[in-house]
Structure formats: structure tokens, C-alpha cells
Short mmCIF file of C-alpha atoms in Angstrom, two decimals:
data_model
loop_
_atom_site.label_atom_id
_atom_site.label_comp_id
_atom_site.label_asym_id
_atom_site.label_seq_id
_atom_site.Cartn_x
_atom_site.Cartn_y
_atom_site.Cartn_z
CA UNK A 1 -13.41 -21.75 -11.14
CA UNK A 2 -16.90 -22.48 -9.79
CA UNK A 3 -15.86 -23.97 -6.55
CA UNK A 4 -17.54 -21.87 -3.81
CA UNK A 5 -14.84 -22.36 -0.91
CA UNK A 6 -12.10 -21.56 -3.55
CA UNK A 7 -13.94 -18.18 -4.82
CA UNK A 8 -14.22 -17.62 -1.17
CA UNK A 9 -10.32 -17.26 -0.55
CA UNK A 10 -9.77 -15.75 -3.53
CA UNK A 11 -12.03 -13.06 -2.86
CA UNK A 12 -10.68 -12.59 0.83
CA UNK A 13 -6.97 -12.50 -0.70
CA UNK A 14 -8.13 -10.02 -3.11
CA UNK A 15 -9.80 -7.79 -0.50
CA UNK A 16 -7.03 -7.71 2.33
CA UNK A 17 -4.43 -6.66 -0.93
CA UNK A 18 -6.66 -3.71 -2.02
CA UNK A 19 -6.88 -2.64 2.32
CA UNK A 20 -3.21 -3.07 2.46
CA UNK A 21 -2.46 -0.95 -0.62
CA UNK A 22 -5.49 1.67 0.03
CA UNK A 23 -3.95 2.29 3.75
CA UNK A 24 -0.57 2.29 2.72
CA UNK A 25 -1.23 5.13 -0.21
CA UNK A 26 -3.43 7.20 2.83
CA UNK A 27 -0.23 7.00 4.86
CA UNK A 28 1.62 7.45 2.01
CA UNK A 29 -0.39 10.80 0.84
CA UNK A 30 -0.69 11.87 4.61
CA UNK A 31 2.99 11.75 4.98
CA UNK A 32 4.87 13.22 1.67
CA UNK A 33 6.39 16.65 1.79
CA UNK A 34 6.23 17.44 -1.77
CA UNK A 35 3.53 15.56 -3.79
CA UNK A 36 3.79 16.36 -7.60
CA UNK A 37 0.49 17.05 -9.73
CA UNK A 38 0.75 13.30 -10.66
CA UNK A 39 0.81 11.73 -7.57
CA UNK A 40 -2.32 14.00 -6.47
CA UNK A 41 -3.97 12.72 -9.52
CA UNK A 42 -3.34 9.25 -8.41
CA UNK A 43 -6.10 6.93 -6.25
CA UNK A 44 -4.66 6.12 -2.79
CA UNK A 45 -5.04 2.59 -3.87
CA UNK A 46 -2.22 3.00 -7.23
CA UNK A 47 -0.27 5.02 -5.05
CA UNK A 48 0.06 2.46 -2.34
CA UNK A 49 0.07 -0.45 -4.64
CA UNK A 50 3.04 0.96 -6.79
CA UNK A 51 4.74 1.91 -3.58
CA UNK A 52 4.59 -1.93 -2.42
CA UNK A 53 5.66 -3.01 -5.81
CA UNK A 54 8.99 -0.51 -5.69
CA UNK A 55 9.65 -2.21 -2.13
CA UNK A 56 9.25 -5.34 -3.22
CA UNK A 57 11.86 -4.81 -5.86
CA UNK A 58 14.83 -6.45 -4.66
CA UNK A 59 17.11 -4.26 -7.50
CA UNK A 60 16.06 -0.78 -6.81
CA UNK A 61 18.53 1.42 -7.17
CA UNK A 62 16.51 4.19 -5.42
CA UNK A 63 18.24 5.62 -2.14
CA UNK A 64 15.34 6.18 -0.17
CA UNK A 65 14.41 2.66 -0.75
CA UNK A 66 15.97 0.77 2.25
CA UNK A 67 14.38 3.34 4.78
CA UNK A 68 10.58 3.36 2.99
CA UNK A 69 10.71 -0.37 3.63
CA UNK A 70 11.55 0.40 7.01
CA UNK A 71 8.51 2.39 7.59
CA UNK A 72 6.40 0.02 5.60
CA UNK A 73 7.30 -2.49 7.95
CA UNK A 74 7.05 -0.23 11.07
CA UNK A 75 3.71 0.69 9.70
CA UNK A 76 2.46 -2.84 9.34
CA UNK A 77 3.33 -4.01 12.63
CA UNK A 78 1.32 -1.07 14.56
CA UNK A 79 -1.24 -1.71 16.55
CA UNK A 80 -3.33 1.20 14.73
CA UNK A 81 -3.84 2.69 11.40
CA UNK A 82 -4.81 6.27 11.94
CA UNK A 83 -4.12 7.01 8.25
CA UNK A 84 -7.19 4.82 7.05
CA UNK A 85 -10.51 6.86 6.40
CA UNK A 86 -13.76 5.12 4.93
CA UNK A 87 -16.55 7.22 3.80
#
């Protein structure tokens, strides 16, 4: 893949996935009641990405999992993300 206009989108898909998943884990770790020593352990990116890939999962068997996609999509459609930080 040496085409320059195809690198191009791939590298802006790439980047808006790794925002979406970094500002959904720093909602994510702003928001939990109880966080377990594993999920401190865990980058904000994994922990948003593996929360997107549980809501994604159409046979979750979780029963939480119809009201995080809720807030997923509440959070998405704001008109602000006061969760994000950059250093």
C-alpha cells in the first residue's frame, strides 16, 4: 500500500478510532464507582476500546449492557467532551 491518498485515510480512520476509544475510557474511568486493581492498571485507550467492543456485541448477556450503550450514545452525540484531557 504505497498510494499516498489511500495511507492518508487510513491513517485518519486510525486516528479518530484511537480519540473515540481514549475519550470513551476517560469517561469511562471518570465515571465508575468501583474500579478494580485491573481496570486501574489498564490505559484509558484498552479500557475504552474493550468497552466499545462489549457494546458492539450484539449477544451480550451482560445486564448493564443495554443502558452503557445508552450512555455511549448519549455521550457521542454531546456537544462537549469534558472527560478528554491531553497533556
Amino acid at each position: 500500500m504505497t498510494n499516498p491518498a489511500k495511507l492518508e485515510k487510513l491513517f485518519s480512520i486510525l486516528t479518530m478510532a484511537f480519540l473515540l476509544s481514549f475519550a470513551w475510557g476517560c469517561h469511562l474511568r471518570s465515571s465508575e464507582q468501583k474500579t478494580s486493581a485491573a481496570t486501574k492498571r489498564k490505559s484509558l485507550f484498552r479500557l475504552g476500546l474493550e468497552d466499545i467492543l462489549n457494546l458492539a456485541d450484539c449477544h451480550s448477556k451482560d445486564s448493564g449492557h443495554r443502558s452503557r450503550l445508552k450512555e455511549f450514545l448519549h455521550w457521542l452525540s454531546s456537544t462537549t467532551f469534558n472527560s478528554i484531557f491531553l497533556v
